[in-house]
PDB file of C-alpha atoms and ligand atoms in Angstrom:
ATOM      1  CA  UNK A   1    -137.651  12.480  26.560  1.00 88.00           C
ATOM      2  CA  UNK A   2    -136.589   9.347  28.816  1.00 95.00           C
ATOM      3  CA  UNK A   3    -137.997  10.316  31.723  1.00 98.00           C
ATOM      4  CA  UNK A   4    -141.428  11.595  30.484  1.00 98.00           C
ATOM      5  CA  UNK A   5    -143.995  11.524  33.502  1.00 95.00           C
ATOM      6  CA  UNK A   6    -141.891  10.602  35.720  1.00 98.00           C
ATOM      7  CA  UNK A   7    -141.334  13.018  39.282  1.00 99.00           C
ATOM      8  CA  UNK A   8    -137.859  13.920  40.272  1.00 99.00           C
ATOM      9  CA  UNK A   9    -136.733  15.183  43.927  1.00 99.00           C
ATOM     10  CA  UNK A  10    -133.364  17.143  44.190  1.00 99.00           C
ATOM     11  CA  UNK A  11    -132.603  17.988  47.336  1.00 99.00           C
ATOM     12  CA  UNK A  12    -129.917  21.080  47.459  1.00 98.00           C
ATOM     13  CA  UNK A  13    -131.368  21.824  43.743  1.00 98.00           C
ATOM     14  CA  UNK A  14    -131.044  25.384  43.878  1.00 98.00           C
ATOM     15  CA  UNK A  15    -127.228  25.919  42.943  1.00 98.00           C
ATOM     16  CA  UNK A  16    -124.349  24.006  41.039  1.00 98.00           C
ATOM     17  CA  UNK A  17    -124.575  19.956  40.808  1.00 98.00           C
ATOM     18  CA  UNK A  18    -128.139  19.992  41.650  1.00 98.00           C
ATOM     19  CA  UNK A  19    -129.268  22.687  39.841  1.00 98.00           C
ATOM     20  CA  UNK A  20    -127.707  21.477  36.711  1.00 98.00           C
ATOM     21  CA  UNK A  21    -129.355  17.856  37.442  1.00 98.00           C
ATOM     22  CA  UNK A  22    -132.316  19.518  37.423  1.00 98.00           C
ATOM     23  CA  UNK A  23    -132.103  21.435  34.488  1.00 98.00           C
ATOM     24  CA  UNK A  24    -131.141  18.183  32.933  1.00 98.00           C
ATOM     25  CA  UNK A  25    -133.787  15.675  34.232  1.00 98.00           C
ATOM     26  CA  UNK A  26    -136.438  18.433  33.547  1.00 98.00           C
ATOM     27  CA  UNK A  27    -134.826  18.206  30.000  1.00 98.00           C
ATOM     28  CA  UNK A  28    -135.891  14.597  29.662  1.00 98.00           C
ATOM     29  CA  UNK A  29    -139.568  15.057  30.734  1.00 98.00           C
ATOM     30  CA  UNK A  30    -138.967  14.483  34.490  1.00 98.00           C
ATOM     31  CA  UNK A  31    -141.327  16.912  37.003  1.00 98.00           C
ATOM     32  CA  UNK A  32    -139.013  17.709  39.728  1.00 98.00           C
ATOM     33  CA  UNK A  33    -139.459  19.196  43.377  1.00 99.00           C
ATOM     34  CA  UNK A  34    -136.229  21.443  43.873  1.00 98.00           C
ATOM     35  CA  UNK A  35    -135.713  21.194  48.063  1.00 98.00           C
ATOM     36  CA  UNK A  36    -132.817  23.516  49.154  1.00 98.00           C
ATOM     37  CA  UNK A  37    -132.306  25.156  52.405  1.00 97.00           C
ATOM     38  CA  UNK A  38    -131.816  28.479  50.301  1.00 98.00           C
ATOM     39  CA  UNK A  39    -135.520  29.730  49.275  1.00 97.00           C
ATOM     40  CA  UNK A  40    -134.326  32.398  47.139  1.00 98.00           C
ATOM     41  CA  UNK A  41    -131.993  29.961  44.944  1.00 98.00           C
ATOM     42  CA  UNK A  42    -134.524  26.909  44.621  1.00 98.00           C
ATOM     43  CA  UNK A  43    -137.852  29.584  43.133  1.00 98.00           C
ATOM     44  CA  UNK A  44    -134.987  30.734  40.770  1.00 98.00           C
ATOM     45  CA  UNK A  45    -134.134  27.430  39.613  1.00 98.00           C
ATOM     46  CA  UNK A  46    -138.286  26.385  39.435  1.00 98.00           C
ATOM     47  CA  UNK A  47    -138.589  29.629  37.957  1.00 98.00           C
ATOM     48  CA  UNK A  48    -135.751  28.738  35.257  1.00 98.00           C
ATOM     49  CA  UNK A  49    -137.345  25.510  34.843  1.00 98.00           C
ATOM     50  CA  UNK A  50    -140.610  26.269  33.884  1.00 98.00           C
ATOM     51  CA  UNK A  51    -139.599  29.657  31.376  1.00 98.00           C
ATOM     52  CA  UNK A  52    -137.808  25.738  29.807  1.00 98.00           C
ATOM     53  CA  UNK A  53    -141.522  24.162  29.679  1.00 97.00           C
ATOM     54  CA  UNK A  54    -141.259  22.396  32.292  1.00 98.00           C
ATOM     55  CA  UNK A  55    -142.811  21.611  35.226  1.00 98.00           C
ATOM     56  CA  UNK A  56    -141.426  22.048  38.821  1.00 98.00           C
ATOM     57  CA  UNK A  57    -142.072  23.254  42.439  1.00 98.00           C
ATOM     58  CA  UNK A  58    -139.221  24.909  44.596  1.00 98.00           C
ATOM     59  CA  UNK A  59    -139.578  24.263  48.586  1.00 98.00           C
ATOM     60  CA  UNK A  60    -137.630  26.009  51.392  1.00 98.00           C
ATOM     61  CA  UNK A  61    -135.977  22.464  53.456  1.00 98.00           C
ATOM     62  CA  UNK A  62    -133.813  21.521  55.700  1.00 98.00           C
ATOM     63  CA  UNK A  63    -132.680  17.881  55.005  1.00 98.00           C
ATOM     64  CA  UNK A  64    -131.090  17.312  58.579  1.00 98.00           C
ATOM     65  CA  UNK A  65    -134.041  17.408  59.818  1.00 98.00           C
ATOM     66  CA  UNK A  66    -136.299  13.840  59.541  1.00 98.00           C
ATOM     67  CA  UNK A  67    -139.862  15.910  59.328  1.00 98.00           C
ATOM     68  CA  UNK A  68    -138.462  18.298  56.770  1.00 98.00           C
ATOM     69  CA  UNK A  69    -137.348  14.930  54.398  1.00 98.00           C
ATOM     70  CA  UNK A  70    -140.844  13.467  55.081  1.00 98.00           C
ATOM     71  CA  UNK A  71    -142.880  16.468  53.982  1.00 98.00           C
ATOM     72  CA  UNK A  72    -140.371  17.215  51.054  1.00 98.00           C
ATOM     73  CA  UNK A  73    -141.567  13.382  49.479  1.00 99.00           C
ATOM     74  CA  UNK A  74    -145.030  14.331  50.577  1.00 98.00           C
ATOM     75  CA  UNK A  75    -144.907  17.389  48.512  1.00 98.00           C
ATOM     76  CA  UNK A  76    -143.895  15.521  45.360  1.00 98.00           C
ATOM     77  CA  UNK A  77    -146.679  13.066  46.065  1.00 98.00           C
ATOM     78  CA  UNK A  78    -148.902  15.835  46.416  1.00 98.00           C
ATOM     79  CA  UNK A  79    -148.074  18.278  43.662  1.00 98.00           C
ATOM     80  CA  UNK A  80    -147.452  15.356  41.498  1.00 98.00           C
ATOM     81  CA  UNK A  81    -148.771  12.422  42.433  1.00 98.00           C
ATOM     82  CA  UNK A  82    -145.827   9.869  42.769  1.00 98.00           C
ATOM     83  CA  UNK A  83    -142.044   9.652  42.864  1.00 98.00           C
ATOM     84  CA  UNK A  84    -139.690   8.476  41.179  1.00 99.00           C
ATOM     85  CA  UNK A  85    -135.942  10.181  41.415  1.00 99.00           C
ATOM     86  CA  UNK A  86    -134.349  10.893  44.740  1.00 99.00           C
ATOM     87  CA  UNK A  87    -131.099  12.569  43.847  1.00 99.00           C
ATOM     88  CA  UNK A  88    -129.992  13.188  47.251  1.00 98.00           C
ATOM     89  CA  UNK A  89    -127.062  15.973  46.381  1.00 98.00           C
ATOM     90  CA  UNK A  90    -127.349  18.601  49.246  1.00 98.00           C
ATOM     91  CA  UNK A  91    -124.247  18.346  50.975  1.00 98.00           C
ATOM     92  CA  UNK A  92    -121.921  21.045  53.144  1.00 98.00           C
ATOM     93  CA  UNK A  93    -118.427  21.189  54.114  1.00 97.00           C
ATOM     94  CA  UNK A  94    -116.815  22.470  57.123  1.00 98.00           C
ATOM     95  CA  UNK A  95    -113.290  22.257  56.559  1.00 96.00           C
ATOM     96  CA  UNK A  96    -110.465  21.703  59.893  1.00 97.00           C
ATOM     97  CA  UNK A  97    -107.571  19.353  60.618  1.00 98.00           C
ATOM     98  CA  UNK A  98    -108.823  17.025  63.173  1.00 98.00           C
ATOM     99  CA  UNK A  99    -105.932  18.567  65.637  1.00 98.00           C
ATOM    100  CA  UNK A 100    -108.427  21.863  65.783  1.00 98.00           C
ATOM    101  CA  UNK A 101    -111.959  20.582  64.347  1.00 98.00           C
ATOM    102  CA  UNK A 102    -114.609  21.450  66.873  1.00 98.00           C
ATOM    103  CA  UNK A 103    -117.752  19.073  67.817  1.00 98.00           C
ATOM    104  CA  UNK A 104    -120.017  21.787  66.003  1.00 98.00           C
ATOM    105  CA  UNK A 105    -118.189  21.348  62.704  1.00 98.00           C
ATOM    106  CA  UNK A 106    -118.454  17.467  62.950  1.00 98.00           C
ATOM    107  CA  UNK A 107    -122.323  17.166  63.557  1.00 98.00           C
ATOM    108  CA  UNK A 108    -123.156  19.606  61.108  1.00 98.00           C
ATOM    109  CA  UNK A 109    -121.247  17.783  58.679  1.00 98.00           C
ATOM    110  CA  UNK A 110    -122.682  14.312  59.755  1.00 98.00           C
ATOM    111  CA  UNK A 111    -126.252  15.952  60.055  1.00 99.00           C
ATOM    112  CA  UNK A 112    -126.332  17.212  56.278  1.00 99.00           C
ATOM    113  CA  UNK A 113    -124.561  14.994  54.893  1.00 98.00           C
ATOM    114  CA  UNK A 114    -124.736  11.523  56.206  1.00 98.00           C
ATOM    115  CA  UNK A 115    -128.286  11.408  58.187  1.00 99.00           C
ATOM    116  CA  UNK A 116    -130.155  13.941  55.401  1.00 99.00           C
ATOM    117  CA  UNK A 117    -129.264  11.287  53.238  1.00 99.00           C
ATOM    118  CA  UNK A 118    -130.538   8.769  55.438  1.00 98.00           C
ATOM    119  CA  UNK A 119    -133.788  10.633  56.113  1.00 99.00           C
ATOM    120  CA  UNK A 120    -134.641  11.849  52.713  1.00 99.00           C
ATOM    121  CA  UNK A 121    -133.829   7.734  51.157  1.00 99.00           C
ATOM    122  CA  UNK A 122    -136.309   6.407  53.763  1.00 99.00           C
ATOM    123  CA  UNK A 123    -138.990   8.482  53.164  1.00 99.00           C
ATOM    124  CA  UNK A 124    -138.592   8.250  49.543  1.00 99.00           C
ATOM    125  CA  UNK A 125    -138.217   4.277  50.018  1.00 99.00           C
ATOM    126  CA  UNK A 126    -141.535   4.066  51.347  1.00 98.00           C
ATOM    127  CA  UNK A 127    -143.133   5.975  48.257  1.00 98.00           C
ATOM    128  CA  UNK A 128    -141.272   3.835  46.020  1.00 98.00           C
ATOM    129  CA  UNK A 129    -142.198   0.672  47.453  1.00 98.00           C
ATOM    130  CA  UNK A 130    -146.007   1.193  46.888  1.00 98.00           C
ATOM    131  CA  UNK A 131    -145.182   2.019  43.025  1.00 98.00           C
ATOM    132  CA  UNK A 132    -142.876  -1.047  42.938  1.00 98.00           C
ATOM    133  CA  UNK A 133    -139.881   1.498  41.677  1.00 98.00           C
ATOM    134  CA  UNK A 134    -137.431   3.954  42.314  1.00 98.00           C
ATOM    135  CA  UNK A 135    -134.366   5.586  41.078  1.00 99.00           C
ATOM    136  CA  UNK A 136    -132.356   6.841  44.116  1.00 99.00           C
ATOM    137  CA  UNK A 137    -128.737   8.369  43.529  1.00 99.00           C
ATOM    138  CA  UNK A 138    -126.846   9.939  46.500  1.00 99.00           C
ATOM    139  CA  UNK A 139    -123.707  12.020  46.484  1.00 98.00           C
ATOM    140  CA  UNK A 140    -120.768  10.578  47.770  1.00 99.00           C
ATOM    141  CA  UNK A 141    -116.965  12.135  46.720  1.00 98.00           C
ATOM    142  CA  UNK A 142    -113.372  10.968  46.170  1.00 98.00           C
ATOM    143  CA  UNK A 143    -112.823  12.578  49.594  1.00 98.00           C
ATOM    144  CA  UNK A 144    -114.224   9.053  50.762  1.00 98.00           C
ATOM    145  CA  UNK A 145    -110.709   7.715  49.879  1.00 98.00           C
ATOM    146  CA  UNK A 146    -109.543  10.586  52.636  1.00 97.00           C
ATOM    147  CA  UNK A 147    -108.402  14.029  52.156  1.00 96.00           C
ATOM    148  CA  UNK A 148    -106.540  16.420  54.408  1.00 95.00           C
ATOM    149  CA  UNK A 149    -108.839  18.748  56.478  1.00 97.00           C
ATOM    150  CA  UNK A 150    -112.105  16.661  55.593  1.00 98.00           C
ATOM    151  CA  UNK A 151    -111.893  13.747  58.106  1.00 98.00           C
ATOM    152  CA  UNK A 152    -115.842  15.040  59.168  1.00 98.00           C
ATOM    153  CA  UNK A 153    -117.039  15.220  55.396  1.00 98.00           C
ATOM    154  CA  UNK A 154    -114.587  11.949  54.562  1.00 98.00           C
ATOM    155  CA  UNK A 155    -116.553  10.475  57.026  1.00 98.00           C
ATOM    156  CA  UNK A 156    -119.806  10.894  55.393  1.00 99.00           C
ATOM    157  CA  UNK A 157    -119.109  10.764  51.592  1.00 99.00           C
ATOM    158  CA  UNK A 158    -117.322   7.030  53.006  1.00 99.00           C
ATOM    159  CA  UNK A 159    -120.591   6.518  55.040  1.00 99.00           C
ATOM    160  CA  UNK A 160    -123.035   7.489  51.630  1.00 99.00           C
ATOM    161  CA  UNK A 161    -121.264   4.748  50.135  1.00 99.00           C
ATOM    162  CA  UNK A 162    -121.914   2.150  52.979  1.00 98.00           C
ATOM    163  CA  UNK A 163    -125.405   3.213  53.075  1.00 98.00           C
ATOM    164  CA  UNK A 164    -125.885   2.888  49.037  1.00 99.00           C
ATOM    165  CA  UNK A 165    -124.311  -0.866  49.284  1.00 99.00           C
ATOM    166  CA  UNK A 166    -126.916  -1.661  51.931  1.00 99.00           C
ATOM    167  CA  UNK A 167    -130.045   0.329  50.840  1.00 99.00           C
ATOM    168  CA  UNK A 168    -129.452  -1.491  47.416  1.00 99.00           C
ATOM    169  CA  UNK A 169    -129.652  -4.857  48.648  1.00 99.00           C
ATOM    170  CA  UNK A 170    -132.971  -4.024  51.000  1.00 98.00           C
ATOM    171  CA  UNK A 171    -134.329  -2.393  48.268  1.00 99.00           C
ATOM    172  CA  UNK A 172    -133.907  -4.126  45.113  1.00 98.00           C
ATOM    173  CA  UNK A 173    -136.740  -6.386  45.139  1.00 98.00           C
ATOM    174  CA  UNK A 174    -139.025  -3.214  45.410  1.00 98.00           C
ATOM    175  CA  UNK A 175    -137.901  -2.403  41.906  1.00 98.00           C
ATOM    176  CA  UNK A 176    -135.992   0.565  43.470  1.00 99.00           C
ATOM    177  CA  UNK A 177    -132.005   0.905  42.709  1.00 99.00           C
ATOM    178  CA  UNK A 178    -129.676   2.541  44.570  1.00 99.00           C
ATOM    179  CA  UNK A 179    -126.399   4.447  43.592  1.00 99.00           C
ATOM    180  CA  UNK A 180    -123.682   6.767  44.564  1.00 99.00           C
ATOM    181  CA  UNK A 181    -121.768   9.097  42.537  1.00 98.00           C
ATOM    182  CA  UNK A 182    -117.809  10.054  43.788  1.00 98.00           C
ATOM    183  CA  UNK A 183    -116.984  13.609  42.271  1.00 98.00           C
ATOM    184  CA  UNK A 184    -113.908  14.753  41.824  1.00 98.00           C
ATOM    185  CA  UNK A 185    -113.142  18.611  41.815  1.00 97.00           C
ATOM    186  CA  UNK A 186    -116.149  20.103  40.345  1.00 98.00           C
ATOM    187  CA  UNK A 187    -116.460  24.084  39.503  1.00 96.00           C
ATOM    188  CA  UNK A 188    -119.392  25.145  41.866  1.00 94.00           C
ATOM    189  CA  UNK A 189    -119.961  27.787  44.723  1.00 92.00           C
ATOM    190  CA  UNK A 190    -118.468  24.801  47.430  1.00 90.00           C
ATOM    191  CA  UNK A 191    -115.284  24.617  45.678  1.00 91.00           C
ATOM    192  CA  UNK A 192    -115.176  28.310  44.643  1.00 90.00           C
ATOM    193  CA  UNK A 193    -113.586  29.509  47.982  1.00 86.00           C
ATOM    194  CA  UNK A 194    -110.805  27.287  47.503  1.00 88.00           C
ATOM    195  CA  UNK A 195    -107.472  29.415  47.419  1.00 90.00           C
ATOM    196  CA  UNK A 196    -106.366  29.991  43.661  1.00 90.00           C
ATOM    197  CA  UNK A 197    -102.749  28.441  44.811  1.00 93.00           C
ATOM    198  CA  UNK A 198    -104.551  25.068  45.779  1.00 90.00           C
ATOM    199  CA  UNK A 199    -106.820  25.253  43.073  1.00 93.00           C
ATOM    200  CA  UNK A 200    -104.240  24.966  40.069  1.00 94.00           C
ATOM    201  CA  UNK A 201    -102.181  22.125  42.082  1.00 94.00           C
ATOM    202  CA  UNK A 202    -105.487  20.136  42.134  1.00 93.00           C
ATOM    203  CA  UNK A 203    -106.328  20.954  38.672  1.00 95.00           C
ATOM    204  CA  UNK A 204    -102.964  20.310  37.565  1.00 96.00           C
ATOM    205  CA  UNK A 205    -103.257  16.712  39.579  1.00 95.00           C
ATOM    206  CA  UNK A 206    -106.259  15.453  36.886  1.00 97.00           C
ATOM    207  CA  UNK A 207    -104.828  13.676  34.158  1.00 97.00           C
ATOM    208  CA  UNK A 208    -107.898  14.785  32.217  1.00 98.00           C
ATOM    209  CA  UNK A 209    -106.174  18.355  32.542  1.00 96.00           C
ATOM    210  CA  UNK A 210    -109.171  20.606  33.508  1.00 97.00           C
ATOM    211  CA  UNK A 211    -111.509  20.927  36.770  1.00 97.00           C
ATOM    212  CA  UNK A 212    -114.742  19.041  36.361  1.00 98.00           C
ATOM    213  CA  UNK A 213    -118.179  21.269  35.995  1.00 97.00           C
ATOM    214  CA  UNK A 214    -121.619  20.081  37.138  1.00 98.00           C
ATOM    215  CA  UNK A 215    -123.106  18.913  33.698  1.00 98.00           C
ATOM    216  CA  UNK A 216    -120.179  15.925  34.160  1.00 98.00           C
ATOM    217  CA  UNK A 217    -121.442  14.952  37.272  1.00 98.00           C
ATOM    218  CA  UNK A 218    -125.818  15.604  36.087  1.00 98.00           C
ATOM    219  CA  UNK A 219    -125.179  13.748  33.033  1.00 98.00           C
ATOM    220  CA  UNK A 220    -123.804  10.357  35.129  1.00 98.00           C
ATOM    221  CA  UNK A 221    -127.205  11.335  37.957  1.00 98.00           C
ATOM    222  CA  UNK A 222    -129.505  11.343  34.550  1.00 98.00           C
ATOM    223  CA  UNK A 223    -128.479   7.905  33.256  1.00 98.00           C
ATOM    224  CA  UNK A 224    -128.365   5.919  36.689  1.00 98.00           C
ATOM    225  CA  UNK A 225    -132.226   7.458  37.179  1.00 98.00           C
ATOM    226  CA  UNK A 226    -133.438   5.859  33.745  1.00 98.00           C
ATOM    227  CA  UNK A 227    -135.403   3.585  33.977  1.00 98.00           C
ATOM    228  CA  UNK A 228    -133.212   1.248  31.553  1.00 98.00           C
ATOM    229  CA  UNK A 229    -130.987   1.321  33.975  1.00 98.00           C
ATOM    230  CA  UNK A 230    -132.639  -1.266  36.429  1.00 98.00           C
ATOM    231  CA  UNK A 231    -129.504  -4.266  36.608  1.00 98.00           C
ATOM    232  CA  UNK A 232    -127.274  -1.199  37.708  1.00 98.00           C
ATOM    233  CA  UNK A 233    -127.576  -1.072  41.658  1.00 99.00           C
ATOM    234  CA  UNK A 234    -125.439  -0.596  44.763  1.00 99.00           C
ATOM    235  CA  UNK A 235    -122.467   0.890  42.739  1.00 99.00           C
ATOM    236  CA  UNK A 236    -120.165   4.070  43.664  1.00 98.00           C
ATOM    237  CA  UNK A 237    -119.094   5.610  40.256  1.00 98.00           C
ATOM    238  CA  UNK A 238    -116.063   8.111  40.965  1.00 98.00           C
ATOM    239  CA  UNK A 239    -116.305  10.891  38.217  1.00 98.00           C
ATOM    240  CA  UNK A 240    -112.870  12.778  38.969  1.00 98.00           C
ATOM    241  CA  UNK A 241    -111.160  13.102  35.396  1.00 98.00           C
ATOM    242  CA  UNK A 242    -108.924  10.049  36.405  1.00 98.00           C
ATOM    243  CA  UNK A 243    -107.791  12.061  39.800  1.00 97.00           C
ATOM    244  CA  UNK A 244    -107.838   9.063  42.006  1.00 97.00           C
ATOM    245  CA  UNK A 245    -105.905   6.739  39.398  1.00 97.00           C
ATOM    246  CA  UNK A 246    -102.905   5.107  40.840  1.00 83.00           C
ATOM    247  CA  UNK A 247    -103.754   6.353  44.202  1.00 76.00           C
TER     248      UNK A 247
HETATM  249  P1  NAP B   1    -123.137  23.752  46.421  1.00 52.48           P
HETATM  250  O1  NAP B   1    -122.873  24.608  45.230  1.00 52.48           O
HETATM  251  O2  NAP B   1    -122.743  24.244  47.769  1.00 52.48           O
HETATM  252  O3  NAP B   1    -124.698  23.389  46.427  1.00 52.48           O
HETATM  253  C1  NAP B   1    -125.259  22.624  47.453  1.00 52.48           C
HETATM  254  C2  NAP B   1    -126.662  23.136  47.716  1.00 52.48           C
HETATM  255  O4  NAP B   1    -127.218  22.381  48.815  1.00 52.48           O
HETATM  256  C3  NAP B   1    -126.659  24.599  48.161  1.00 52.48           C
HETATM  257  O5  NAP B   1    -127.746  25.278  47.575  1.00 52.48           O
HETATM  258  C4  NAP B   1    -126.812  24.470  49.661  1.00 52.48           C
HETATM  259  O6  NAP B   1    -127.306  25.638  50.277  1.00 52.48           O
HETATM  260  C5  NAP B   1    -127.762  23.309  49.746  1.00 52.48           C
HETATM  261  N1  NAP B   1    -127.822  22.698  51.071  1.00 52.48           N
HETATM  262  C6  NAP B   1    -126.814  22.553  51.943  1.00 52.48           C
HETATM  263  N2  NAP B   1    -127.262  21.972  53.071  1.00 52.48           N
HETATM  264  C7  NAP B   1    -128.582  21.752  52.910  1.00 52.48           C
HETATM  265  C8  NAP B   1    -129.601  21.206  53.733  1.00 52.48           C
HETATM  266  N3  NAP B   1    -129.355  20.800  54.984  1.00 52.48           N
HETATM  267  N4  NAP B   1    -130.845  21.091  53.238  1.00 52.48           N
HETATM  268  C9  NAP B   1    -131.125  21.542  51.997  1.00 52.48           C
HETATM  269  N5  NAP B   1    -130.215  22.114  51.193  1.00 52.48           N
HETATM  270  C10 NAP B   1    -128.943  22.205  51.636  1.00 52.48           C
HETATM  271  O7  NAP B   1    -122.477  22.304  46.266  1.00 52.48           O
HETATM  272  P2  NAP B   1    -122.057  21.451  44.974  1.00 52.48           P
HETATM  273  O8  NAP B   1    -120.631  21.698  44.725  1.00 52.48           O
HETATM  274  O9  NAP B   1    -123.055  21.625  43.887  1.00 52.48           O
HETATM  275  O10 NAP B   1    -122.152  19.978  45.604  1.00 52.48           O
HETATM  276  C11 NAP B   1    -123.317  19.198  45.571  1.00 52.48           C
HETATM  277  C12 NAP B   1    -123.039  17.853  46.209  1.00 52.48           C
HETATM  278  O11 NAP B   1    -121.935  17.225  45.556  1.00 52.48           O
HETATM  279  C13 NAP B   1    -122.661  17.923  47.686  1.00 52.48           C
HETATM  280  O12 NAP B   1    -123.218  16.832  48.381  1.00 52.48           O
HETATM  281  C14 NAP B   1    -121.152  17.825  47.665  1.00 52.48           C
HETATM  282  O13 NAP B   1    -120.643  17.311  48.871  1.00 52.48           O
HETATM  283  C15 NAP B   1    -120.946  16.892  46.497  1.00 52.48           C
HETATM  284  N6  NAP B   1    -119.614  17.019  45.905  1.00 52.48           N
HETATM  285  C16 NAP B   1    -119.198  18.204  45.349  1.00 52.48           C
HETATM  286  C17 NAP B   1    -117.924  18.295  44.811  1.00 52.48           C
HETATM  287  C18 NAP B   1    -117.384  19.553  44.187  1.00 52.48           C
HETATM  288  O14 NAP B   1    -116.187  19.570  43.824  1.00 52.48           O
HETATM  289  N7  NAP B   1    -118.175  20.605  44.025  1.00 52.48           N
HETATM  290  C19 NAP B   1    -117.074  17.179  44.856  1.00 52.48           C
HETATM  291  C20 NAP B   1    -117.523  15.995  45.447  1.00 52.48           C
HETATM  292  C21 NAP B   1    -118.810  15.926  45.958  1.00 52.48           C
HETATM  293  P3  NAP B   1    -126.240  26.718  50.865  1.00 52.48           P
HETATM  294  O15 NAP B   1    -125.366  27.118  49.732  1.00 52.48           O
HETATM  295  O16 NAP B   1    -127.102  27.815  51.368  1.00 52.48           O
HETATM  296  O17 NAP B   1    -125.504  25.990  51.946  1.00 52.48           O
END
């Protein structure tokens, strides 16, 4: 139990990657706040939690929004009285070639994805720099390197990274670290509507020869949130089952 009294915030918690992180950080002792947008899947992942013996509070949250971010840290604060763990993971897609991709589908992207993170890391910051520590991991992807139909969510997993790089160095001397994690293709409801056809050429592309599934990607969210791991900070750490090697 590494992470025994320690609060945990997972922001799009209630399905897949977060979910799983979740399950996983709750596994080590962590409390956790589960914030999705999605009420119904966040009190079934609390609810899974504590049948585990553990202790957790779902919350109904929009994380493109900067109030919604703010009370979300509050809550944690509140219910548990610090925090510890940002793992900022909600994240959307709205796939189009930039030849037809409309304005809506480029600030939604850029509102979930790029300033949630922003809002949610700030508010947490400020927590974390009256304890004198943090663990904050954000979710970037290997479609950061580019990736046909993505230039919106390129744009933002790129942007996560940027953000990590700087946060890190503002942060550090706060006793709060700051990563990103790059997935590769990852089994969850976001990649499930992927057409089978595509699906096998991507799998068949990962020299590990199988599709990543979230307790790859929780596992690498659990050790960068330890608190032994304090000299590891502004780092990107692509998790793809060697996808993106000799790119
Ligand atoms: P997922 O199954 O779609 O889960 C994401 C969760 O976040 C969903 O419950 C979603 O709700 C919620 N959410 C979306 N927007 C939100 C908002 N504004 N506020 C609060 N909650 C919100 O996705 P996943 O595959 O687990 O991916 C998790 C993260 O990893 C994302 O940031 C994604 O970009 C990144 N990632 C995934 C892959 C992959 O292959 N799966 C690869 C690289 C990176 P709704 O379902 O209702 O929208």
């Amino acid at each position: 139990m590494e992470l025994q009294g320690q609060v945990a915030l997972v922001t799009g918690g209630g399905q897949g990657i977060g979910a799983e992180t979740a399950r996983q950080l709750a596994a080590q002792g962590a409390k956790i706040v589960v914030a999705d947008w999605n009420e119904e899947t966040a009190a079934q992942c609390v609810e899974e939690l504590r049948g585990a013996g553990g202790e957790a509070v779902a919350t109904k949250a929009d994380v493109s929004k900067q109030g919604e971010a703010e009370r979300i840290v509050e809550l944690a604060v509140r219910e548990f009285g610090r925090l510890d763990i940002l793992i900022n993971n909600a994240g959307i897609t709205r796939d189009s070639s930039l030849l037809k991709m409309e304005p809506h589908q480029w600030d939604q992207v850029i509102a979930v994805n790029l300033s949630g993170v922003y809002y949610c890391a700030q508010a947490a910051a400020r927590q974390m720099r009256e304890q004198q520590y943090g663990r904050i991991v954000s979710a970037s992807s290997i479609s950061a390197f580019g990736n046909f139909g993505q230039t919106n969510y390129a744009a933002t997993k790129a942007g996560v990274v940027g953000m990590t790089k700087s946060m890190a160095i503002e942060l550090a001397h706060y006793g709060i670290t700051v990563n990103a994690i790059a997935p590769g293709f990852i089994q969850t409801a976001m990649t499930s509507a992927i057409p089978n056809e595509m699906r096998e050429a991507t799998v068949a592309a990962i020299p590990v020869g199988r599709a990543g599934d979230p307790n790859d990607i929780a596992r690498v969210y659990v050790f960068l949130s330890l608190p032994e791991s304090s000299f590891i900070t502004g780092q990107l750490f692509v998790i793809d089952g060697g996808r993106t090697l000799g790119r």
